XYZ file of C-alpha atoms in Angstrom:
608
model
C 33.035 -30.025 60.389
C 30.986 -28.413 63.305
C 28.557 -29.352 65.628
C 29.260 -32.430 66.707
C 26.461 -34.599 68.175
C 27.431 -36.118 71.687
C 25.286 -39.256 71.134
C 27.086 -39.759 68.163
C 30.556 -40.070 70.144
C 29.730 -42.654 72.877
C 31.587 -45.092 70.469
C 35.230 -44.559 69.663
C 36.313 -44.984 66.375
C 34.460 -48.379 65.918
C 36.411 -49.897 68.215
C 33.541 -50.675 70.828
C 31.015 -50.845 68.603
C 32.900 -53.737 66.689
C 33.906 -55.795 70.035
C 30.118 -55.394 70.978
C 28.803 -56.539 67.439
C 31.124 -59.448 67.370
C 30.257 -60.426 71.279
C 27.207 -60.389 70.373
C 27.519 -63.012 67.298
C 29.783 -65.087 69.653
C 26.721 -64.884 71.954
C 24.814 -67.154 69.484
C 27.521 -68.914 67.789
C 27.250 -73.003 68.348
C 30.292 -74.017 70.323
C 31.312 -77.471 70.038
C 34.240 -79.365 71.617
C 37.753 -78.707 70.681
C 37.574 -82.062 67.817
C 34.513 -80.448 65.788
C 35.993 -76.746 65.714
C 39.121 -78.175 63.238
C 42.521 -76.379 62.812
C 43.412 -73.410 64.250
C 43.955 -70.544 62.495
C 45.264 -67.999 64.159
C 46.475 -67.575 67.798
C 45.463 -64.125 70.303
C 48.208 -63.920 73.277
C 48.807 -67.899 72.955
C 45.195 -68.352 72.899
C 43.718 -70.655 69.572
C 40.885 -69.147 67.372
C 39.377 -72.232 65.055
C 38.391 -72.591 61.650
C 34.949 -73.594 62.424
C 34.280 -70.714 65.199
C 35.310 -68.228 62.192
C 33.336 -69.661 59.618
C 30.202 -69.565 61.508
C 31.008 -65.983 62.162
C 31.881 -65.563 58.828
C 28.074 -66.339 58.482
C 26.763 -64.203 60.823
C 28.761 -60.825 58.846
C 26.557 -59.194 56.337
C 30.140 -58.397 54.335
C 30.271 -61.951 53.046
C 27.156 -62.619 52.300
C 27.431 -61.181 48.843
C 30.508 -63.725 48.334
C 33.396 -60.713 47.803
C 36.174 -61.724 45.361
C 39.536 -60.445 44.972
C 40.545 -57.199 46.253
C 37.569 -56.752 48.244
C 37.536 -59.900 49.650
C 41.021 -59.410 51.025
C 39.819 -56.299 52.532
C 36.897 -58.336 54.258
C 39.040 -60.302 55.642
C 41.294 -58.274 57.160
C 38.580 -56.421 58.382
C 36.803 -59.018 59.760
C 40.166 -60.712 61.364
C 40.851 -56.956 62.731
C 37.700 -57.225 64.830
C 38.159 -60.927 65.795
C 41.343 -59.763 67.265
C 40.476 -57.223 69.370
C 37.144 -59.212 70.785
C 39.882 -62.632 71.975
C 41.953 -59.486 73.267
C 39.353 -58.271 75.082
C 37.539 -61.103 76.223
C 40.882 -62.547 77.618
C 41.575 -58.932 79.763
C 38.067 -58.875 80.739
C 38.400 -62.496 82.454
C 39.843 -61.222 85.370
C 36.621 -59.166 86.301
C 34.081 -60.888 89.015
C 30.781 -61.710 87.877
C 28.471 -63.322 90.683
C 26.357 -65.930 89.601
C 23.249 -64.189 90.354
C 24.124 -61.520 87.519
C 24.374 -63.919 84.697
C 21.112 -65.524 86.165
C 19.423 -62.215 85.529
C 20.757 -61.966 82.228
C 19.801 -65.777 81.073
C 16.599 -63.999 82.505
C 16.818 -61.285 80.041
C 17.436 -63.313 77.468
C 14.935 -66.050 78.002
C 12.054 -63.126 77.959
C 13.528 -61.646 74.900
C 12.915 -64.481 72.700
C 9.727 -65.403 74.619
C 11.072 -68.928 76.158
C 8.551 -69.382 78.469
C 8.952 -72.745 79.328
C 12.048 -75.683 79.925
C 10.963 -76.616 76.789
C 10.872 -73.799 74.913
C 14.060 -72.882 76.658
C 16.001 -76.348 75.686
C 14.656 -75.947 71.771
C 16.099 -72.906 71.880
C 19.336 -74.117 73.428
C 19.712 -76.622 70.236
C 18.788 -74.592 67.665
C 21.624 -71.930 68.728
C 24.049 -74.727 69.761
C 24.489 -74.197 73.239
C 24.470 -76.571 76.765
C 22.741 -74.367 79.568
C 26.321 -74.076 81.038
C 27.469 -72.982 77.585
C 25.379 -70.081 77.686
C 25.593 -69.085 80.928
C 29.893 -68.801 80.449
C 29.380 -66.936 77.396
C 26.889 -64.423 78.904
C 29.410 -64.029 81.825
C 32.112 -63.412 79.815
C 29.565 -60.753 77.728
C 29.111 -59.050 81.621
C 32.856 -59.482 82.004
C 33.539 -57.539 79.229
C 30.980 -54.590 79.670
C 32.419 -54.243 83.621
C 35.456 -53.781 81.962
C 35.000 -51.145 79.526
C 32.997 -49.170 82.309
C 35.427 -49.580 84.586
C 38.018 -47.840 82.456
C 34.879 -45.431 81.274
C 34.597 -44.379 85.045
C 38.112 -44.157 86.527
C 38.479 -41.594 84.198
C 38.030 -38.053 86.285
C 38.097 -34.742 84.374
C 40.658 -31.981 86.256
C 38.906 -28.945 87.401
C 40.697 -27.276 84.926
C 39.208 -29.331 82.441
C 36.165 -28.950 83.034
C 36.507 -25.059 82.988
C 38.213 -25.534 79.229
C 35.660 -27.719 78.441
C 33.338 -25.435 79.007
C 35.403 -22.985 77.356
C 35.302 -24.987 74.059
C 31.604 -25.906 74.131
C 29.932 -23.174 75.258
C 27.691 -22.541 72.625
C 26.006 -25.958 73.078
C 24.847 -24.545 76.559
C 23.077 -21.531 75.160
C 19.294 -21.069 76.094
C 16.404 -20.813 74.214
C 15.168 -17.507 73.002
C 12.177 -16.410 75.956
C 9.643 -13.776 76.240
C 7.783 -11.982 78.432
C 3.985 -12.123 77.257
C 0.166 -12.000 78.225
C -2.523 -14.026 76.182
C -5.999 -13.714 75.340
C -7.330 -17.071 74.124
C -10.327 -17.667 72.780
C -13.065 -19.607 70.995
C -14.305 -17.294 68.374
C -12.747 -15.371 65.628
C -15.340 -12.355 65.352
C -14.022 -11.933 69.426
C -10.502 -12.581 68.819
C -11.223 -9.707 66.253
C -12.816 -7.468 67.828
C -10.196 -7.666 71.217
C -7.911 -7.090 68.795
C -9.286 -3.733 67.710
C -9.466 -2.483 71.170
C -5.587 -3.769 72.291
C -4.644 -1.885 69.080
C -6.203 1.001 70.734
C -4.822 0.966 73.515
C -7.206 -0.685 76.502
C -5.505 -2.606 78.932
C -4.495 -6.165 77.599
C -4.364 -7.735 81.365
C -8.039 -6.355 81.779
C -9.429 -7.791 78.415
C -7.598 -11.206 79.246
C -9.435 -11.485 82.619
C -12.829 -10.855 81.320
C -12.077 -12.426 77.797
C -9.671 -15.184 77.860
C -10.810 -19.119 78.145
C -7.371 -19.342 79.531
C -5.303 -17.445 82.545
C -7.960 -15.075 82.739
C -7.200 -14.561 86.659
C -3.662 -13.915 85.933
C -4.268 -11.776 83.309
C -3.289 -13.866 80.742
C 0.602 -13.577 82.118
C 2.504 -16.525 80.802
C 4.614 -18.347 83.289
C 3.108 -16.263 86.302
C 2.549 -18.898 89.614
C -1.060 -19.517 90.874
C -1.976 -15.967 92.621
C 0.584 -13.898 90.556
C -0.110 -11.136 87.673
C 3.082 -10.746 86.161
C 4.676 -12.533 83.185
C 7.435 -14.465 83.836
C 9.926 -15.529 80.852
C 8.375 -18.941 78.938
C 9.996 -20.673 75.650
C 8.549 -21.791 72.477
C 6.591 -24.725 74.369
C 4.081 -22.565 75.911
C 2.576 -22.185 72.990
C 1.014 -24.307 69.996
C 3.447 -24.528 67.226
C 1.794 -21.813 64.685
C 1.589 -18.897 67.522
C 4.830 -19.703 68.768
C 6.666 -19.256 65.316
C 4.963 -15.972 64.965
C 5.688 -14.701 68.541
C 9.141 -15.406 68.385
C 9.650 -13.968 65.257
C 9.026 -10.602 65.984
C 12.048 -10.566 68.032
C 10.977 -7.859 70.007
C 7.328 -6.321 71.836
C 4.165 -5.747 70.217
C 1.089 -7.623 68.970
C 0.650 -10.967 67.831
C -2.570 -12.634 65.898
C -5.157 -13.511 66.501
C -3.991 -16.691 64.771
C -6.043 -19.977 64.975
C -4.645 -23.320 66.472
C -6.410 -25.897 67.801
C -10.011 -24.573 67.088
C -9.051 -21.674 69.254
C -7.716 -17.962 68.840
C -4.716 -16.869 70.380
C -3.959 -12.609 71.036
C -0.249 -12.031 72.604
C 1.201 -9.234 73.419
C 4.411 -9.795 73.853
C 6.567 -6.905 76.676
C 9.769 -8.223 76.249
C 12.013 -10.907 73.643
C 15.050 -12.448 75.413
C 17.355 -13.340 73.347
C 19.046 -16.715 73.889
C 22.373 -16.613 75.852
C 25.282 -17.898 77.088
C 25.272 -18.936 80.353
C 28.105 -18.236 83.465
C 29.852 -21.610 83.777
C 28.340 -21.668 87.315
C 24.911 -21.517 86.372
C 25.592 -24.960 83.809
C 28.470 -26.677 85.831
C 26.730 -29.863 87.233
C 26.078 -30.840 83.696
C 29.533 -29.414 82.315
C 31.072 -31.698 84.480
C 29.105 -34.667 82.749
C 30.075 -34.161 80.046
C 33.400 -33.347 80.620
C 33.603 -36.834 82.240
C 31.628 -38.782 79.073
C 34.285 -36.903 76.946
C 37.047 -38.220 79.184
C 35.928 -41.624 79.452
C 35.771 -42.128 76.018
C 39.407 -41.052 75.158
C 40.419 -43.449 77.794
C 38.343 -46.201 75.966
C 39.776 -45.268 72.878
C 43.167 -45.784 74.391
C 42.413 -48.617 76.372
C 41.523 -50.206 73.205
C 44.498 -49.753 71.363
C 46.703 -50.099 73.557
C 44.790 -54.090 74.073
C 45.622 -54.029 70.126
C 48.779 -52.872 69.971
C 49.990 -55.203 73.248
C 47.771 -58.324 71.638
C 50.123 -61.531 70.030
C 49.241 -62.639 67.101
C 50.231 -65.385 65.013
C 48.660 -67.151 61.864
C 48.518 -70.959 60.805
C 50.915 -70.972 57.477
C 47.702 -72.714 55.798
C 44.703 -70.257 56.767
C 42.245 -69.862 54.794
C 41.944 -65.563 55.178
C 43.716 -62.909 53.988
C 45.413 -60.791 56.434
C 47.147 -57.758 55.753
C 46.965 -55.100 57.854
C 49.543 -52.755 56.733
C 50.738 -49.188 57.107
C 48.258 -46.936 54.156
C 50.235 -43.493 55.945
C 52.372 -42.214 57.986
C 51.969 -38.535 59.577
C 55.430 -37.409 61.114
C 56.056 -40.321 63.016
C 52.143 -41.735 63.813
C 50.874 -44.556 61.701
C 47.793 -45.020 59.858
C 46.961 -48.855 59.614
C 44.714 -50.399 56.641
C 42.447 -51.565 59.404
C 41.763 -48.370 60.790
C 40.463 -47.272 57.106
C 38.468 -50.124 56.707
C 36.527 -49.768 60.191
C 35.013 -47.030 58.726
C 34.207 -47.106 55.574
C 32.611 -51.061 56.281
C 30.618 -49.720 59.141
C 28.909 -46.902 56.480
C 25.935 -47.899 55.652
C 25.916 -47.309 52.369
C 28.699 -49.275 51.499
C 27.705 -52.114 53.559
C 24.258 -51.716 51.579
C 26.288 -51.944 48.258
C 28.074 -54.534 49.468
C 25.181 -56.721 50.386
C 23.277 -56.156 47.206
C 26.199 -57.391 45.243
C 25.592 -54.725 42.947
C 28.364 -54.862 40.052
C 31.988 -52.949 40.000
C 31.212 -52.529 44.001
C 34.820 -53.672 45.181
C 36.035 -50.478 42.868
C 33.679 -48.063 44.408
C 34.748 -48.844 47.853
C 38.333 -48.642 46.872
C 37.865 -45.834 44.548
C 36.194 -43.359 46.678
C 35.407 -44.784 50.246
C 38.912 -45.792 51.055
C 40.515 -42.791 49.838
C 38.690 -40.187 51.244
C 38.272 -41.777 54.332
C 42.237 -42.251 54.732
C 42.413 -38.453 53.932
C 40.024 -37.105 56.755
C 41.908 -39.572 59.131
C 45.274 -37.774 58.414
C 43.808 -34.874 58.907
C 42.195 -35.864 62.342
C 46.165 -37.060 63.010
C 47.844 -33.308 62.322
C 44.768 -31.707 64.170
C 45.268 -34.462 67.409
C 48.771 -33.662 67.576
C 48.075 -29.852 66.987
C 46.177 -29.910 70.376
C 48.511 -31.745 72.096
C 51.278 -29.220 71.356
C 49.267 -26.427 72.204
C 49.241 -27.049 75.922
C 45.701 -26.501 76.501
C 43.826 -29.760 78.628
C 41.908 -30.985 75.530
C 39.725 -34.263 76.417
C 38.082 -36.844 74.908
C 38.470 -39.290 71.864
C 40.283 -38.343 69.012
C 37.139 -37.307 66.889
C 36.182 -35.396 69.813
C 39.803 -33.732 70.550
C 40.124 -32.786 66.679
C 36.391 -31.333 66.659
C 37.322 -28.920 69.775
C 40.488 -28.044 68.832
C 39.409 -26.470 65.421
C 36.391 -24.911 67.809
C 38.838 -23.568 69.626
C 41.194 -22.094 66.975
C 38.004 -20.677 65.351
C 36.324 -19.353 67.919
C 35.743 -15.347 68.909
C 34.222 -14.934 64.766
C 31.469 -12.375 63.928
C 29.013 -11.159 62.062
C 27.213 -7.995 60.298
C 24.006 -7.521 59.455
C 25.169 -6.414 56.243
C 26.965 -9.689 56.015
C 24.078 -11.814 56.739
C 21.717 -9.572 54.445
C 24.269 -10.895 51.786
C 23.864 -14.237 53.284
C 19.987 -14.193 52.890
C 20.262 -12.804 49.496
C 22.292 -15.596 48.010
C 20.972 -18.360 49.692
C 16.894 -17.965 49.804
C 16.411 -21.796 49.915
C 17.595 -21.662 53.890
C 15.116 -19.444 54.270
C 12.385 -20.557 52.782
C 8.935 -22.328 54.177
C 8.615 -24.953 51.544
C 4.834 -25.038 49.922
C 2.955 -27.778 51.845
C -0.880 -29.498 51.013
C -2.520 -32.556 53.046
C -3.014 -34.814 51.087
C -4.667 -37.952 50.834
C -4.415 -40.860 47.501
C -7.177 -43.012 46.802
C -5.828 -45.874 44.431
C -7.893 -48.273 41.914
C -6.748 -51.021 39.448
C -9.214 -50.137 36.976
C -9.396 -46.604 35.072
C -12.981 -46.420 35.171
C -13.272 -47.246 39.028
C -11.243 -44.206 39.407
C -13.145 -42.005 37.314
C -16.428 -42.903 38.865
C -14.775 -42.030 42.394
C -13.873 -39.095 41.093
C -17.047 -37.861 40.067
C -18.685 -39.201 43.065
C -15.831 -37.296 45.057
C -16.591 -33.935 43.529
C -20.182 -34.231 44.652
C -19.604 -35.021 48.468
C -20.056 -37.622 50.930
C -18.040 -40.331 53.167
C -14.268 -41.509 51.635
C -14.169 -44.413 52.912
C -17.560 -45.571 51.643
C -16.919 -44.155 48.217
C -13.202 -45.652 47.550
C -15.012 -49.161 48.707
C -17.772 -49.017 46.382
C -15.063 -48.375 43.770
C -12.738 -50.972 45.380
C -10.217 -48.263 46.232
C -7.719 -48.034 48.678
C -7.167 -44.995 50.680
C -3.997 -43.500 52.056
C -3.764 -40.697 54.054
C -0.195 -38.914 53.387
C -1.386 -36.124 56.106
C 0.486 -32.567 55.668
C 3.463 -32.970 53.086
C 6.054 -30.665 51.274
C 7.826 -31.108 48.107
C 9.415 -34.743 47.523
C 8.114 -36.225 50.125
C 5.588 -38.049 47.797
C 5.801 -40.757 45.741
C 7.136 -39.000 42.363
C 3.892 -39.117 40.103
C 2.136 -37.912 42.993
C 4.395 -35.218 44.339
C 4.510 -33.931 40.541
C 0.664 -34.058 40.312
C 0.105 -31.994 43.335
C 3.688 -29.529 43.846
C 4.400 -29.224 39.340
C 1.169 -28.321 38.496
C 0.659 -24.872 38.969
C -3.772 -25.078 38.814
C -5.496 -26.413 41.448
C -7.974 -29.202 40.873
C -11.594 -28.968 41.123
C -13.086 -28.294 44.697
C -15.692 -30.478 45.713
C -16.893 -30.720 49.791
C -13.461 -32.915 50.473
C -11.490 -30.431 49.281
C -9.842 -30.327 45.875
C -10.011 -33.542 43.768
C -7.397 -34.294 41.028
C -7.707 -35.972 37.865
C -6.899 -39.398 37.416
C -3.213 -40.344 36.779
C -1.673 -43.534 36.006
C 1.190 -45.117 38.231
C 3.863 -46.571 37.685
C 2.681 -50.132 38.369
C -0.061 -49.696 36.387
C -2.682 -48.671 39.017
C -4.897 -45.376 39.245
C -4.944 -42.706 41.339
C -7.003 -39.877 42.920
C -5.632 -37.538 45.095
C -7.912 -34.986 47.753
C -5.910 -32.000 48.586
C -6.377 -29.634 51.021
C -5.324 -26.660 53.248
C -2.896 -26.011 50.301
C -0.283 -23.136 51.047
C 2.851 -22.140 49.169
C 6.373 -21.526 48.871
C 6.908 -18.390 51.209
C 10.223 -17.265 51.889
C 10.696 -15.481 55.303
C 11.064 -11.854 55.848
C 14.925 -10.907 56.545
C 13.921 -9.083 60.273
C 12.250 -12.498 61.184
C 15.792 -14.471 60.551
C 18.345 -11.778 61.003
C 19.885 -13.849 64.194
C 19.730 -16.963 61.818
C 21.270 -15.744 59.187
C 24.279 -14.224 61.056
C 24.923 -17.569 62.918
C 24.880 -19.377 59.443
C 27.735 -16.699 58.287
C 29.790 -16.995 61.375
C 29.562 -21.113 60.541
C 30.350 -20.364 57.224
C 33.477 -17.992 58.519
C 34.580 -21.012 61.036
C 34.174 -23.683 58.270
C 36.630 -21.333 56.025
C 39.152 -21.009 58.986
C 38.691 -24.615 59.935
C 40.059 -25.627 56.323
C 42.767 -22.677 56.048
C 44.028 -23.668 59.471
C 43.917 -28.303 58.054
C 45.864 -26.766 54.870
C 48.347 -24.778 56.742
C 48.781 -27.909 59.429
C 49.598 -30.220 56.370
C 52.380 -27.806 54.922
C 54.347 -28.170 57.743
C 53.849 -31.992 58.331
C 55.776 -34.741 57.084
C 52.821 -37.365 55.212
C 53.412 -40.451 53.531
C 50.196 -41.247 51.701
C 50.825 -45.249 51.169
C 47.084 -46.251 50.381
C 47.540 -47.090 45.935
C 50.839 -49.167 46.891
C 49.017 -51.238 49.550
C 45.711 -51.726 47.325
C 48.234 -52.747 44.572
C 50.127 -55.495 46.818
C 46.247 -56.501 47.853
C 45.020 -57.159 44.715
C 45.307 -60.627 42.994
C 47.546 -60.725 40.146
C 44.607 -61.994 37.692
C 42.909 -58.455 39.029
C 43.469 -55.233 37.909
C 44.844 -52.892 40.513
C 42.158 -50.588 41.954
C 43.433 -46.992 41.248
C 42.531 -44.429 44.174
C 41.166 -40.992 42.605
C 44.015 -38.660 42.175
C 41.834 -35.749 42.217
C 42.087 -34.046 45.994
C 40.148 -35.260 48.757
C 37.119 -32.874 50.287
C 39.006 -31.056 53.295
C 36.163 -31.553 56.178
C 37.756 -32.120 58.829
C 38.175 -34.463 61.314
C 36.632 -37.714 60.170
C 33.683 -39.184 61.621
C 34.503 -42.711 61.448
């Protein structure tokens, strides 16, 4: 419900995204004259879609490749229709924009180097096999250009109000905290006997800066100070990157001064005293404002590309041949107080999820129930409640910007913000949920696989005794893989048992321990080399105090966020449509899908 990624919002609610993907399939769609395209089928604004343009896009949609049937396919197709739609709608608002030649010469350019036409001739072959003239192309890519102007134009004539930055800011401030810094000297060096003994005599109580300059292989003029400039003495505060990943874990989590290692990395040994931990903060909303302001603007210029968008919907004239061959039926599924829900909107989503487009393309039986069983449903629920918490915002007065995803996601930041927590709270918090706080076990790993049993037990004898892997697994026809550092499950499953289930290690031999052989499931063997094997350790409470509180104060917000959804849909007027609609959908010789009448999950907004 929280922390909302900004990449992840560039695209509002499909809408782009789908006028891009099917540009881009008109792109490289054969266009023939207006004879070969046969009838129309539907009209945009007075403007004639064919039947042959669809069903060659028809073949360029993943969605019917697995040949839907009844409900589903009626969903398809309005789905599909939806986005063909909005693209003529587009495309025919977008013609107004100038595009110089020399632009779409640039982008033939693009395109010719992309699919490595290097020559006329490669250039024409590839002009026939995609069903183009030259001039063809060249008016399609222009009105591709057309269209992206466009949609940037809107993007950029929207300007965030000073005093929407300042909210924005206001709203989002946690995304601008720092990183946690310290204050620290080093002492690095190439021997652990040294690191040792340097060790020893920091511990009691000799000057660190003076052992760094005689000791250390690194910063030895400054006195090992981290961060000082060339000529200086004194730390200055540095981040996690300073440092290799092992001593910086350990550094940071002392959360406070004191001594630190030595601790190997790299063939080295690293000594750090650390003077001072600064925690990570906040920052004044001068100190962050250049890039407040850009992303105040991104936010704003994607709520006006949101609107832009439907509004080209909403204005768009449609009409439909009384013979076409699609299904279009893109009705009302709810109604919150007075705002509409249409089927399309549903279906953007849940189509666009991967993993029901994946069940969808694998054709995999009783799919057209799951994605009306579960998909539709819950998605329809998470968009009502990205409706109530929309128009929450808007009656609250305060200058709330950005897409409606975006707008929904602030304003339950904003009506949860201000939370704390104990540290008897997160002490609780640590107690009941060790699993966050726990360094899973971990063991490099490499698998040596045979087809024949008794290749793989002379490997592993040979193994046990020493020598080069690569010249042993050949003599045995083997195959190595090297699987580097892994945890639990990140293994194939007979492996990842072999080396994370079984609590004895294997036999050590010079490469490290050497497992038995085990049989896979194809019917090959296997020998697994493991080593620098370390286990399950679950951190100390001090070292993840500040974690632990942050993951109670989510927890807190999360609980708020819901209480605050359930309290917005008690006093709303909804109209939940969706089984009614699904039931006029579905072919009489079909049995109607039924929705789950058990509640939907209350995260909140959707993330179409």
């Amino acid at each position: 419900m929280f922390g909302i990624s900004k990449k992840a919002i560039t695209i509002l609610f499909g809408l782009l995204a789908l006028a891009f993907a099917v540009g881009a399939i008109l792109l490289f769609t054969p266009q023939a004259g207006q004879q070969a395209r046969g009838k129309p089928v539907l009209w945009v604004n007075g403007k004639a879609v064919y039947e042959l343009d669809l069903l060659r896009l028809q073949g360029n949609d993943p969605l019917y490749a697995a040949n839907p049937q009844g409900l589903l396919k009626n969903l398809v197709d309005t789905h599909f229709l939806e986005q063909v739609i909005l693209t003529e709608a587009l495309k025919q608002d977008a013609a107004r924009i100038r595009v110089g030649s020399a632009e779409v010469r640039k982008e033939v350019d693009r395109i010719k180097e992309q699919f490595g036409l290097k020559d006329k001739k490669a250039y024409e072959q590839f002009l026939n096999q995609v069903g183009y003239t030259d001039a063809q192309l060249r008016s399609e890519v222009k009105t591709q250009l057309q269209i992206q102007k466009r949609l940037e134009q809107i993007r950029s004539a929207a300007k965030p109000t000073p005093e929407e930055v300042r909210f924005y800011f206001e709203v989002h401030q946690e995304n601008y905290k720092g990183e946690p810094r310290v204050k620290a000297r080093q002492i690095v060096v190439d021997d652990a006997k040294l690191a040792a003994e340097l060790l020893a005599k920091a511990k009691a109580g000799e000057d660190f800066a003076a052992l760094a300059k005689q000791h250390s292989k690194v910063g030895a003029e400054q006195g090992g100070a981290l961060g000082a400039a060339p000529g200086e003495s004194e730390p200055k505060p540095v981040t996690k990157v300073v440092f290799p990943e092992k001593v910086a874990e350990a550094v940071f989590a002392k959360k406070g001064p004191g001594l630190v290692g030595p601790i190997e990395a790299g063939g080295r040994y690293y000594l750090v005293k650390v003077e001072e931990y600064l925690p990570p903060k906040v920052p004044t909303f001068e100190e962050v404002k250049e890039q407040v302001e850009k992303d105040a603007q991104e936010a704003k210029g994607n709520g006006a590309l949101e609107a832009y968008l439907e509004n080209l919907r909403q204005k768009a004239q449609v009409r439909f041949a009384e013979d076409s061959p699609f299904s279009y039926k893109n009705l009302p599924v709810a109604k919150v107080n007075e705002q509409e829900i249409l089927l399309a909107q549903v279906l953007q989503p849940v189509f666009s999820n991967q993993q029901t487009a994946a069940l969808i393309q694998q054709g995999l039986g009783g799919l057209g129930d799951l994605a009306v069983q579960f998909f539709l449903p819950q998605t329809l629920e998470s968009l009502i409640e990205r409706e109530l918490l929309v128009e929450a915002a808007k009656k609250s007065g305060k200058p709330f910007i950005g897409s409606k995803d975006q707008i929904a996601q602030a304003y339950l930041l904003y009506e949860t913000r201000g939370l704390t927590a104990t540290e008897e709270e997160a002490r609780r918090f640590y107690a009941e949920n060790p699993a966050l706080f726990t360094i899973p076990a971990s063991a490099e790993v490499t698998g040596v696989v045979f087809k024949a049993e008794a290749k793989a037990k002379a490997f592993r004898e040979a193994a046990l005794r020493g020598g080069d892997l690569q010249a042993l697994a050949k003599a045995q026809e083997g195959t190595v893989t090297e699987y580097g550092t892994v945890s639990p499950n990140q293994l194939p499953a007979v492996l990842d048992r072999l080396v994370f289930k079984v609590k004895e290690t294997f036999p050590k031999g010079p490469m490290g321990e050497v497992s038995e052989v085990v049989k896979l499931e194809d019917g090959t063997f296997a020998v697994l080399l493991v080593k620098n094997r370390k286990p399950e350790v679950l951190k100390p409470f001090n070292e993840v105090v500040e974690e632990a509180k942050e993951r109670v104060i989510l927890s807190k917000r999360q609980q708020k966020g819901q209480a605050l959804v359930q309290e917005l849909r008690k006093a709303a007027k909804i109209e939940n449509r969706l089984s009614q609609v699904l039931a006029e959908l579905t072919p009489k010789t079909q049995e109607p899908a039924k929705p789950p009448t058990q509640e939907a999950p209350k995260e909140a907004p959707a993330k179409p």
